[in-house]
Structure formats: C-alpha cells, structure tokens
CSV table of C-alpha atoms and ligand atoms in Angstrom, one decimal:
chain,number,residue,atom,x,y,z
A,16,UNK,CA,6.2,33.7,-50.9
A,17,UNK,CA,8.3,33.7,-47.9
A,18,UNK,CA,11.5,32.0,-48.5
A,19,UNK,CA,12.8,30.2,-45.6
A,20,UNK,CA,16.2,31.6,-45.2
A,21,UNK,CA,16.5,31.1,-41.2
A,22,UNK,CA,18.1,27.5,-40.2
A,23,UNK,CA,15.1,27.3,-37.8
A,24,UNK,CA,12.4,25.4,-39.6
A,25,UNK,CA,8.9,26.2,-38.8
A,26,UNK,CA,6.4,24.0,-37.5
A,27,UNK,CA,3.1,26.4,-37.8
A,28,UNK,CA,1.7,25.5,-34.2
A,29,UNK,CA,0.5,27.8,-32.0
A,30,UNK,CA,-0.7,25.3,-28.6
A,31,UNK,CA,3.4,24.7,-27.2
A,32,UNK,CA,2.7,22.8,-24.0
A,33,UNK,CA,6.3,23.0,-22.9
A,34,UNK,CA,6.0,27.1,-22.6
A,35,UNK,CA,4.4,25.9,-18.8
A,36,UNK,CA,7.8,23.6,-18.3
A,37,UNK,CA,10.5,25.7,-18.8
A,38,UNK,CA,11.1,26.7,-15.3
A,39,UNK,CA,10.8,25.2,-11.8
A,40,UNK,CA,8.5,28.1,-10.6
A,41,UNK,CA,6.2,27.7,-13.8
A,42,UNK,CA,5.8,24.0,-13.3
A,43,UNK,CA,5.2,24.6,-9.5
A,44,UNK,CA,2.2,26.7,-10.8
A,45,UNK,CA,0.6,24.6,-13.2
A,46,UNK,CA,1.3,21.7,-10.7
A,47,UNK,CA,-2.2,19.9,-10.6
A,48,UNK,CA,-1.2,17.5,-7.3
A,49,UNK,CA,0.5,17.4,-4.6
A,50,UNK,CA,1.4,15.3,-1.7
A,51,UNK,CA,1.4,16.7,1.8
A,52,UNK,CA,2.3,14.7,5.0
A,53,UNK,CA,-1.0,15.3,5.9
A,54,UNK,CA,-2.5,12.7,3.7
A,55,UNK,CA,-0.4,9.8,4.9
A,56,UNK,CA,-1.2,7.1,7.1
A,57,UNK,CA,1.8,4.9,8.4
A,58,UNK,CA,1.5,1.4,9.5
A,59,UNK,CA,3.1,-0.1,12.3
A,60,UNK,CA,4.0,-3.7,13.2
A,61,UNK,CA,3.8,-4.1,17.0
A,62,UNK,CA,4.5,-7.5,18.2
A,63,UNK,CA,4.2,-8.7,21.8
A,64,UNK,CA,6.8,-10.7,24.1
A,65,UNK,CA,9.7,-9.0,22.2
A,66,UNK,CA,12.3,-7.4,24.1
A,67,UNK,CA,14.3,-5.1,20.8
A,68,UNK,CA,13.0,-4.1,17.2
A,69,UNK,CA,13.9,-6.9,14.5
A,70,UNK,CA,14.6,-5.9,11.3
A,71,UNK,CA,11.9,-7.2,8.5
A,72,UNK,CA,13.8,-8.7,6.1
A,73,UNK,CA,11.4,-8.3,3.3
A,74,UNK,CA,10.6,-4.9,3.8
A,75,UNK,CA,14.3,-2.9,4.3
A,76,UNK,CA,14.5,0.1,6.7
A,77,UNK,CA,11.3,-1.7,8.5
A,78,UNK,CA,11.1,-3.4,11.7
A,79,UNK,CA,8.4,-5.8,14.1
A,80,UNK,CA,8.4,-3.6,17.2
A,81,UNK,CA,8.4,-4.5,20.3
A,82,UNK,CA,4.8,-3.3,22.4
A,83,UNK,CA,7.3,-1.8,25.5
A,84,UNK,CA,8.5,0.2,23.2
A,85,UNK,CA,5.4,1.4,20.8
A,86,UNK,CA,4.9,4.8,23.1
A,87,UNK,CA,8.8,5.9,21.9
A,88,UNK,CA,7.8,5.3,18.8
A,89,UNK,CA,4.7,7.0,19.0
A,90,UNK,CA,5.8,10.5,20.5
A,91,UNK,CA,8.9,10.0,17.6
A,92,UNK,CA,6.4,10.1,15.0
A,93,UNK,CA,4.6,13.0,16.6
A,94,UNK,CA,7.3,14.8,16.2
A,95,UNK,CA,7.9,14.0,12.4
A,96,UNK,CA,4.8,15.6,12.3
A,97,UNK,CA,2.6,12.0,11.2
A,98,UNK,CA,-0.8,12.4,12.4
A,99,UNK,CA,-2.1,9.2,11.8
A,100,UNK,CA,-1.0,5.7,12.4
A,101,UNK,CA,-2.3,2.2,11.3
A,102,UNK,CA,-1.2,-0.2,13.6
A,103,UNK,CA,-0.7,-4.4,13.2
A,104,UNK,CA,-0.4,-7.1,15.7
A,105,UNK,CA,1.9,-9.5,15.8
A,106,UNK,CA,0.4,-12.2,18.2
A,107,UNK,CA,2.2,-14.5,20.2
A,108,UNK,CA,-2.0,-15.8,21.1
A,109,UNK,CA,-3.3,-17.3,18.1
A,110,UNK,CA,-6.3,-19.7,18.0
A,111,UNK,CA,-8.8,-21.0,15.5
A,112,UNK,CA,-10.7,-17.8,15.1
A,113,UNK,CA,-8.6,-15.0,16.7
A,114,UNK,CA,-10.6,-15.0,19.5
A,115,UNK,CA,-7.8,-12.4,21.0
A,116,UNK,CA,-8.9,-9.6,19.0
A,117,UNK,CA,-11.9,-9.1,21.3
A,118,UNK,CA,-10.4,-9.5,24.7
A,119,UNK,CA,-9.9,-6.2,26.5
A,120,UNK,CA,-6.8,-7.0,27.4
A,121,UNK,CA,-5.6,-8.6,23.7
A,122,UNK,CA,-2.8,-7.3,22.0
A,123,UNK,CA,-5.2,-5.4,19.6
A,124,UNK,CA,-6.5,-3.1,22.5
A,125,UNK,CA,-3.5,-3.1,24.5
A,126,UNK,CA,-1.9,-1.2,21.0
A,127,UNK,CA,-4.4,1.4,20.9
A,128,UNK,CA,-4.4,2.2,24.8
A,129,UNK,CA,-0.8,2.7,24.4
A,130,UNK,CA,-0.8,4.7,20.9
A,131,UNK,CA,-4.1,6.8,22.8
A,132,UNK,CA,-2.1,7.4,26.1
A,133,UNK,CA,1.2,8.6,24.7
A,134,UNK,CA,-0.2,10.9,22.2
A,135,UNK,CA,-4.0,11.2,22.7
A,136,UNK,CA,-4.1,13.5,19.1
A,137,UNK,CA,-2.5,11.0,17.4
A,138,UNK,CA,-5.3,9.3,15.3
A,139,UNK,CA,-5.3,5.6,15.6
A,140,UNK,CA,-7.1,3.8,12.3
A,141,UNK,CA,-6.6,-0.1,13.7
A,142,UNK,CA,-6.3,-3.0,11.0
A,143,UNK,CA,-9.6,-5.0,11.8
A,144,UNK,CA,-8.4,-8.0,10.6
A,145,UNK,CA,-7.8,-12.0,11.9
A,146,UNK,CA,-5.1,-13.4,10.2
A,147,UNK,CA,-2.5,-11.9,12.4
A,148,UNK,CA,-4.5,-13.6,15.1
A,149,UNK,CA,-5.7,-17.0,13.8
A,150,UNK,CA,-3.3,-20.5,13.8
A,151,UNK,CA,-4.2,-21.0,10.2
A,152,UNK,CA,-3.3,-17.6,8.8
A,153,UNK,CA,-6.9,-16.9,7.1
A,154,UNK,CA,-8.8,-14.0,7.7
A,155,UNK,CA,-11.6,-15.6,10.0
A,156,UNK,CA,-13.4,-18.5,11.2
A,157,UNK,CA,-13.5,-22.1,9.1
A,158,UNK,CA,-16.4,-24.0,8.5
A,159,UNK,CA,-15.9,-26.9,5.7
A,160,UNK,CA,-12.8,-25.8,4.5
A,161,UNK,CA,-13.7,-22.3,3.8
A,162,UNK,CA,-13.8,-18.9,5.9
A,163,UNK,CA,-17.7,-18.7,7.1
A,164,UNK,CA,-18.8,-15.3,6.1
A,165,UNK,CA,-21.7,-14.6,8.7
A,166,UNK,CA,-19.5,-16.0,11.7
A,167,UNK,CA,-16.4,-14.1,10.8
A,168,UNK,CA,-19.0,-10.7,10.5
A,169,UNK,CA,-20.5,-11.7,13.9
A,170,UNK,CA,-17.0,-11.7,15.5
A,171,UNK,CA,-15.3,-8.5,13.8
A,172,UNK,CA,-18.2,-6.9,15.1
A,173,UNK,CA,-16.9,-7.8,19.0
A,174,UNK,CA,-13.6,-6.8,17.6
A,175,UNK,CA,-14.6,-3.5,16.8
A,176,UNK,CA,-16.4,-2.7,19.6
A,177,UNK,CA,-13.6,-4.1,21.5
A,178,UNK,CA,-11.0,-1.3,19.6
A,179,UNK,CA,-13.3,1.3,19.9
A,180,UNK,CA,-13.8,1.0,23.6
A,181,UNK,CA,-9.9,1.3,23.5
A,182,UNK,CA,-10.3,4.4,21.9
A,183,UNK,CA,-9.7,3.5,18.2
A,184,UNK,CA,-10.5,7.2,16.1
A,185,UNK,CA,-11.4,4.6,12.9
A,186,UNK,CA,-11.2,1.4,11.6
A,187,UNK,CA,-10.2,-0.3,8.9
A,188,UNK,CA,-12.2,-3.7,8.0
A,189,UNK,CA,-10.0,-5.6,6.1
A,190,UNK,CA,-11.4,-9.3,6.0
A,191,UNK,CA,-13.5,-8.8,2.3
A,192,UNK,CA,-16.6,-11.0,4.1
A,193,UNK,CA,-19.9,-9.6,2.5
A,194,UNK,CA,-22.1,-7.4,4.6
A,195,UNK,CA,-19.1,-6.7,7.1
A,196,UNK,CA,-19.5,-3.2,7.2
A,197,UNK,CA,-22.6,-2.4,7.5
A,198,UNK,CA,-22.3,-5.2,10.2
A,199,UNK,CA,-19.7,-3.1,12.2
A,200,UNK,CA,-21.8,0.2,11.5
A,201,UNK,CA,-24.8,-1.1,13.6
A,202,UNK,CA,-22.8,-3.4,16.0
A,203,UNK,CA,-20.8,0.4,16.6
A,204,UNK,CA,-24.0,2.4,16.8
A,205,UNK,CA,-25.2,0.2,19.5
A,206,UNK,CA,-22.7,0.0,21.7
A,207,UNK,CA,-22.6,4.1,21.3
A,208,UNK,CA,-19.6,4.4,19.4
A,209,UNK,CA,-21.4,6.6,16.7
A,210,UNK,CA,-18.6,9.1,16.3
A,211,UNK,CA,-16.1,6.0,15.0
A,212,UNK,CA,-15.7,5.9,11.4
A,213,UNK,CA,-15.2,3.1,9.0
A,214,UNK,CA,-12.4,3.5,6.6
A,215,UNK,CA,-13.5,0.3,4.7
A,216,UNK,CA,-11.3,-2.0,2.4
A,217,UNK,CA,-13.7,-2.3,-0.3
A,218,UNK,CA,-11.7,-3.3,-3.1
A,219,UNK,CA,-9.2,-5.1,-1.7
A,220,UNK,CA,-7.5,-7.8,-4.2
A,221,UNK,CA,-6.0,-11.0,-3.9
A,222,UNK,CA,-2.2,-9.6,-4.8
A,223,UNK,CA,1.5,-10.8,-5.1
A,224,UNK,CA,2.3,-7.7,-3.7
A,225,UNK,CA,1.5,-8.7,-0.2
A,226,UNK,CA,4.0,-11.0,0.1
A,227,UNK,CA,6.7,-9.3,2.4
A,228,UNK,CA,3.4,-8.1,4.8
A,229,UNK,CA,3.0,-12.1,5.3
A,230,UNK,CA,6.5,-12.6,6.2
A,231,UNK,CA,6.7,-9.8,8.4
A,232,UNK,CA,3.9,-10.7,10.5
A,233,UNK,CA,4.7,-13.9,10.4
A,234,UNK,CA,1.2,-15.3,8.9
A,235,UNK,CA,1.5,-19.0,8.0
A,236,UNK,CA,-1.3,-19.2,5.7
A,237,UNK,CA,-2.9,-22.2,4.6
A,238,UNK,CA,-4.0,-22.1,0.9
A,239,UNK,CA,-4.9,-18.6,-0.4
A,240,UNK,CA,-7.6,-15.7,0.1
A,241,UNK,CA,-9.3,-16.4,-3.8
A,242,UNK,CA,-12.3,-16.6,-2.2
A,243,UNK,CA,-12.5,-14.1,0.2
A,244,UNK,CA,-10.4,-10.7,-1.7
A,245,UNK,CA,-10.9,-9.6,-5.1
A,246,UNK,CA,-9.9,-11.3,-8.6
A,247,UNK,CA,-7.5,-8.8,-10.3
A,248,UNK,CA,-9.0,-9.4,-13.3
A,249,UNK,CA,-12.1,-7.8,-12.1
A,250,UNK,CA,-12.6,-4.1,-12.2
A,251,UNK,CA,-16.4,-3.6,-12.2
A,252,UNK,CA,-16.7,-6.2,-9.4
A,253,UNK,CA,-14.6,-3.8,-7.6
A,254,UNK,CA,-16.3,-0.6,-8.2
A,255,UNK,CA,-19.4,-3.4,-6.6
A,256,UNK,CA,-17.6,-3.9,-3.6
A,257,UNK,CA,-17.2,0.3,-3.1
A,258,UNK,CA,-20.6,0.9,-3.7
A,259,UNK,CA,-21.9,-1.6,-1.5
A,260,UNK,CA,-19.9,-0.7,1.7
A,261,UNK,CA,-20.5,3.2,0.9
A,262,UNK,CA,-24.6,1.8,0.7
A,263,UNK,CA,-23.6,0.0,4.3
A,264,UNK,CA,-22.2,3.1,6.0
A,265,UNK,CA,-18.7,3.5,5.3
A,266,UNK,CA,-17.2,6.8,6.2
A,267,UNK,CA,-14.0,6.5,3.5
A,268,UNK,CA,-13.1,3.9,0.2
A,269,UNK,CA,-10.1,2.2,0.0
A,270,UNK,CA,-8.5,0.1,-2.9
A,271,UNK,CA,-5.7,-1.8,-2.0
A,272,UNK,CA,-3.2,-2.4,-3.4
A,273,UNK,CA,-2.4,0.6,-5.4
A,274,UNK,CA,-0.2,0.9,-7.7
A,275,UNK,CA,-2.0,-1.9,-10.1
A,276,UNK,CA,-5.3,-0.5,-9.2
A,277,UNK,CA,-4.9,3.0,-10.3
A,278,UNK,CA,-8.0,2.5,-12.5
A,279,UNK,CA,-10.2,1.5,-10.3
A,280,UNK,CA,-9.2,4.4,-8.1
A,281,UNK,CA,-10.0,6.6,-10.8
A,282,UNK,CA,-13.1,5.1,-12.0
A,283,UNK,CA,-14.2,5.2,-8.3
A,284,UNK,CA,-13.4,8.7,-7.7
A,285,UNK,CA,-16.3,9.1,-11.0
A,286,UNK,CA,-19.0,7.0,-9.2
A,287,UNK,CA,-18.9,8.4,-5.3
A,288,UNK,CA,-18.7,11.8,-3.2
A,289,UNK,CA,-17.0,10.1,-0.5
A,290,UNK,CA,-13.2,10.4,0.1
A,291,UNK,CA,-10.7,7.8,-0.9
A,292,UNK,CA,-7.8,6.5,0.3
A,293,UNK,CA,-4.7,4.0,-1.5
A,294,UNK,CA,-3.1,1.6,0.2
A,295,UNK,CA,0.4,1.2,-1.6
A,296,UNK,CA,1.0,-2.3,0.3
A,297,UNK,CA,4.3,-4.1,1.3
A,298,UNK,CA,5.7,-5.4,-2.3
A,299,UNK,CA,5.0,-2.0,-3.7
A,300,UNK,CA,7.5,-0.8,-0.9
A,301,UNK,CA,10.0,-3.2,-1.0
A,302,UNK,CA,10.0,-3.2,-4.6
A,303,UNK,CA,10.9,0.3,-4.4
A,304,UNK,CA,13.1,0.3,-1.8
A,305,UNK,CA,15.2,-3.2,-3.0
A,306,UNK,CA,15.7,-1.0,-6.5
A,307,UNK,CA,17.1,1.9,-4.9
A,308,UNK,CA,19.2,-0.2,-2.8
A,309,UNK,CA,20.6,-1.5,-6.1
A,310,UNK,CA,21.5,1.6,-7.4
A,311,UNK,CA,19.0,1.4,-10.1
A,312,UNK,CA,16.4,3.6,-9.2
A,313,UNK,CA,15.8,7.2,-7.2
A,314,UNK,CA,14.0,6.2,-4.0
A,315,UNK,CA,12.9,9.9,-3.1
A,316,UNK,CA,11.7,10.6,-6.8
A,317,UNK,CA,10.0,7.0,-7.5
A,318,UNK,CA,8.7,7.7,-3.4
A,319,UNK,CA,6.7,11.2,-4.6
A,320,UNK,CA,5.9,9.9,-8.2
A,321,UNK,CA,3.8,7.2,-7.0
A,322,UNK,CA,2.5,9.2,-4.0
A,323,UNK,CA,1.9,12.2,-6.7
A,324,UNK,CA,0.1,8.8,-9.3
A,325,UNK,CA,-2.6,7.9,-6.2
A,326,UNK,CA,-3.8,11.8,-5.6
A,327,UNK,CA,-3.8,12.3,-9.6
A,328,UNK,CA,-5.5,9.0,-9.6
A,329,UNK,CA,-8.3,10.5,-6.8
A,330,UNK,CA,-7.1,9.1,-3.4
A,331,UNK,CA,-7.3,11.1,-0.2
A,332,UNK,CA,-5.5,9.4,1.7
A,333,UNK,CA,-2.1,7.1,1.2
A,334,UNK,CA,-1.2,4.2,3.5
A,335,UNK,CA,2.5,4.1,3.0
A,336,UNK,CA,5.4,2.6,4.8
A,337,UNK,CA,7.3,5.4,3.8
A,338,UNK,CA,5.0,7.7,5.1
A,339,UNK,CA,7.9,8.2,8.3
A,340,UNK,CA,10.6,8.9,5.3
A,341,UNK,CA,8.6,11.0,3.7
A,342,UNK,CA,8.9,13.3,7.1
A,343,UNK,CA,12.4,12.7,7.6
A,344,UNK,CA,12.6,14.0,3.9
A,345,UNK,CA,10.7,16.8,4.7
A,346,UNK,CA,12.3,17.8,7.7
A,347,UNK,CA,15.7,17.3,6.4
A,348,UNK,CA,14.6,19.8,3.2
A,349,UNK,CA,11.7,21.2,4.0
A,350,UNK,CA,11.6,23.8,0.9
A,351,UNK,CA,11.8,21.1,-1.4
A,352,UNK,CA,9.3,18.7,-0.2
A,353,UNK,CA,7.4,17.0,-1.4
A,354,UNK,CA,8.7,18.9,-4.8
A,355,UNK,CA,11.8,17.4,-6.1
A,356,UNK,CA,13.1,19.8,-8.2
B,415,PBG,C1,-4.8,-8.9,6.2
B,415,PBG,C2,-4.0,-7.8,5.6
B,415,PBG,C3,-3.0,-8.0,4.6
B,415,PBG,C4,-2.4,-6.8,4.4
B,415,PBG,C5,-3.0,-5.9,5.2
B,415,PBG,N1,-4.0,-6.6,6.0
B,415,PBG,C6,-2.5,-9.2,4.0
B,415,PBG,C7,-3.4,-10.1,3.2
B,415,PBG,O1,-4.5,-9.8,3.0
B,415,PBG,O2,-2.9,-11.2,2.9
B,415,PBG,C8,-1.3,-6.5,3.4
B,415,PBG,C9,-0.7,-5.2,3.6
B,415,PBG,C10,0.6,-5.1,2.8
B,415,PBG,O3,1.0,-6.0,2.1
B,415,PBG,O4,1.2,-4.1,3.0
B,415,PBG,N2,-6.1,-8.7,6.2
C-alpha cells in the first residue's frame, strides 16, 4: 500500500478537460465557433425629410438617418468591410395600409436604389414589413378590429415585387400573416424575379425586447401583435412556423428575437437543411449596450459571447446592430478578432 506522503492529494481521474484550456493557442484549436464579419447583417434606419442623423435614444451609439445621406453611409460600411445591409423606413407617408411600400417612388424603393447605386455588391436584404408605413402602427391592413391576413398577403406581394424591381438581393417578410411566403415566392416568380431569395421570419415572437425598435422608428402602435407573432410560450408552434415557410419556398429561417430563443434555434437547426439566421433585436442591444455604459459589463466580450451563443446555437447568419462595431473592433485589432483573448 502506497502511503500518500505528497501534499498533492489524488483524485484517480484520467479525462482532465482543462488540459485543452490552459493556453490561448490550445483553446484557439479546440474552439468549436466562431464569428466572422461575414455572417452579419446590419440594420439601418433611414428616414425621409430629415436634413442630419438623430441620435436614437433607446438604442445608444444608433441613429434615424437621414435618406441624403444613406449613400455615405453605405460606401462607409463598405469599407468596414459589411457586406450586407438590412435597411428600415422611417415614413413621413403613412396611411391605413402602407400603401407607400409599393409605389416606385416610396421610400422603400427609393432606399434600395440608393444602397444598389452607391455600392452595387453591397447586398441589400429589405425589411418587408407595414408598420413603419401604416397610421395605426400594425403590421397590415384592418378589417373588424384585427389585421386581415389574405389582404395584408395580397399587398406584401406588390411590395415585394416593388423592392425587387429596385433591386433588392433578398427579402425579409416580417408581418407573421399565414401563407405570406409562399405568397411572395409565386407573386416573385411571376413577375421574373426568380433569382430573389426569401430570408423568411418564421418564428418571430411577440417580445419585450422590441421595445427600443418601436421608439426609434417611431411606430405608434395601437394594441399589440398577440395575434399576428408568436406566443413565447410556444416552442413547437414555432418549429410549425419554420417548417411551413421552408414547405412555401423560403430560401433561409429566421427566429427572432434571439437571445431567448436559443432553443428553438437549436431544435430547428435538428429539423431542416436550410441555413439559419438570428435576429438579436433592439432590447437585446440596448440592454447590452446601457450595461456597458454603466460600467457593469464588457461590451466587446458580452458583444462576441452572444454572437459566439447564436452560431453554437446553429444560426448562419446574425442580424446585429453591432454588426458595424463589430468591424470597427476588427479593424482597430484585427489579430484578436473576433477572439478576445
Ligand atoms: C416589424 C418589425 C419589428 C422589428 C423588426 N421588424 C417590430 C415589431 O414587430 O414590433 C423589431 C426589430 C428590433 O427590435 O430590433 N415587423
């Protein structure tokens, strides 16, 4: 019998994760994800009749930009290296139904044009959407109190045709009306805009977190969207919603918000061979941002953690507001981006 003279005590195992932590350049190897700039897409708030940027209060380090000055912008991000832009209206022409979504000359295809012509490789994935658009702040038409599904389809279907005759690369159907996409898909197809893909919201859920998007686009909606987007509660109805719009012709899945949805993401991932993307929304940022204004958190680190959480999780693709710090990070340090350490 061995007497255990040494002051070490042993413990008798032989599987010691921590042997693949103890340097940077072994935890670089073992690293199982990554984020690249590559995989974000940045939204962009373009209002019209606005002569200089104003600051969004809710959302720090954002601002509404004015339309003169979206091609700046544009060729800025370029630059940064950002590949792929989501841009959102801010109309000074709402109506009942949002009726200026599908005029050639709206706001909505004015934005593309100008994205297109200033940078014709930057990739433009419009919002398809009508609450920036509609005096009542909902995402479509009213009948009897309520948004009518099959009119609302009828006229995203004009508004897609309308942003892909400005030269939208994809678009993002974001109103959660049944049948919607593969509405779009044929209204697309017959108009000859076969090569546009659909980067549908399919679980998109009624959230909290959207609050500072309402403010900043200055939606003054009436009631709530409970029975339009997705009950949180519900995870199998989501995986529903996915299936349905990949069934109906979507090109890509999004789930939206993120960082509560992580499971579904996950569970998606399980059920379809088509790529994903995350939409880590407006509260997500600002509650990230207000923290590190506070002192109490890293913004950088908690920036690439939850980045890191929706790639681990399965997404492709990340919707971020911070997709544009992300490449001033990078450019600022590029050999330690998007690794922290
Ligand atoms: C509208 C739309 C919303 C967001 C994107 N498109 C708001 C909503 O549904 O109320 C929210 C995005 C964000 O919070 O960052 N269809």
């Amino acid at each position: 019998m061995e007497s255990s003279s040494s002051s070490t005590p042993q413990l008798g195992i032989t599987q010691r994760l921590r042997r693949l932590r103890t340097t940077p350049i072994i935890r670089t190897m073992v690293r199982e994800h990554d984020v690249q700039l590559r995989d974000l897409v940045y939204p962009l708030f373009i209002e019209e009749n606005l002569s200089s940027p104003v600051p969004i209060t809710g959302l720090p380090g954002l601002t509404r930009l004015p339309e003169s000055k979206l091609a700046d912008e544009i060729r800025t991000l370029d630059a940064l290296g950002i590949r792929c832009v989501m841009p959102f209206g801010v109309s000074h022409h709402k109506d009942d139904i949002g009726s200026d979504t599908w005029q050639r000359d709206g706001l909505l295809s004015r934005m593309i044009r100008t994205i297109k012509s200033a940078c014709p490789d930057m990739m433009v994935i419009p919002d398809i959407c009508f609450c920036e658009y509609t005096t009542h702040g909902h995402c479509g038409a009213i009948t009897d109190q309520d948004v009518d599904n099959d009119q609302t389809v009828a006229n995203l279907v004009k508004q897609c045709v309308n942003a892909a005759e400005a030269g939208a690369d994809m678009l993002a159907p974001s109103s959660m009306m049944d049948g919607q996409v593969g509405a779009i898909r044929r209204g697309l197809d017959a108009a000859g805009f076969n090569k546009v893909a659909i980067l549908a919201h399919s679980a998109k859920f009624a959230s909290a977190f959207y609050g500072p998007f309402r403010q900043a686009v200055e939606c003054e909606l009436q009631g709530d969207r409970r029975t339009y987007q997705l009950d949180y509660a519900n995870g199998r109805q989501a995986l529903s919603e996915a299936i349905l719009d990949e069934q109906e012709g979507a090109d890509i899945l999004m789930v939206k918000p993120g960082t509560p949805y992580l499971d579904v993401l996950a569970q998606l991932r399980s059920q379809t061979r088509l790529p994903l993307a995350a939409y880590q929304v407006s509260g997500e940022y600002a509650a990230i941002k207000c923290s590190a204004q506070m002192g109490i958190i890293n913004e950088q680190e908690a920036v690439l953690e939850t980045l890191t959480g929706f790639k681990r999780a399965g997404a492709d693709l990340i919707v971020t507001y911070f997709a544009k710090q992300f490449a001033l990070w990078q450019q600022a340090a590029p050999s330690t981006m998007p690794i922290t350490e």
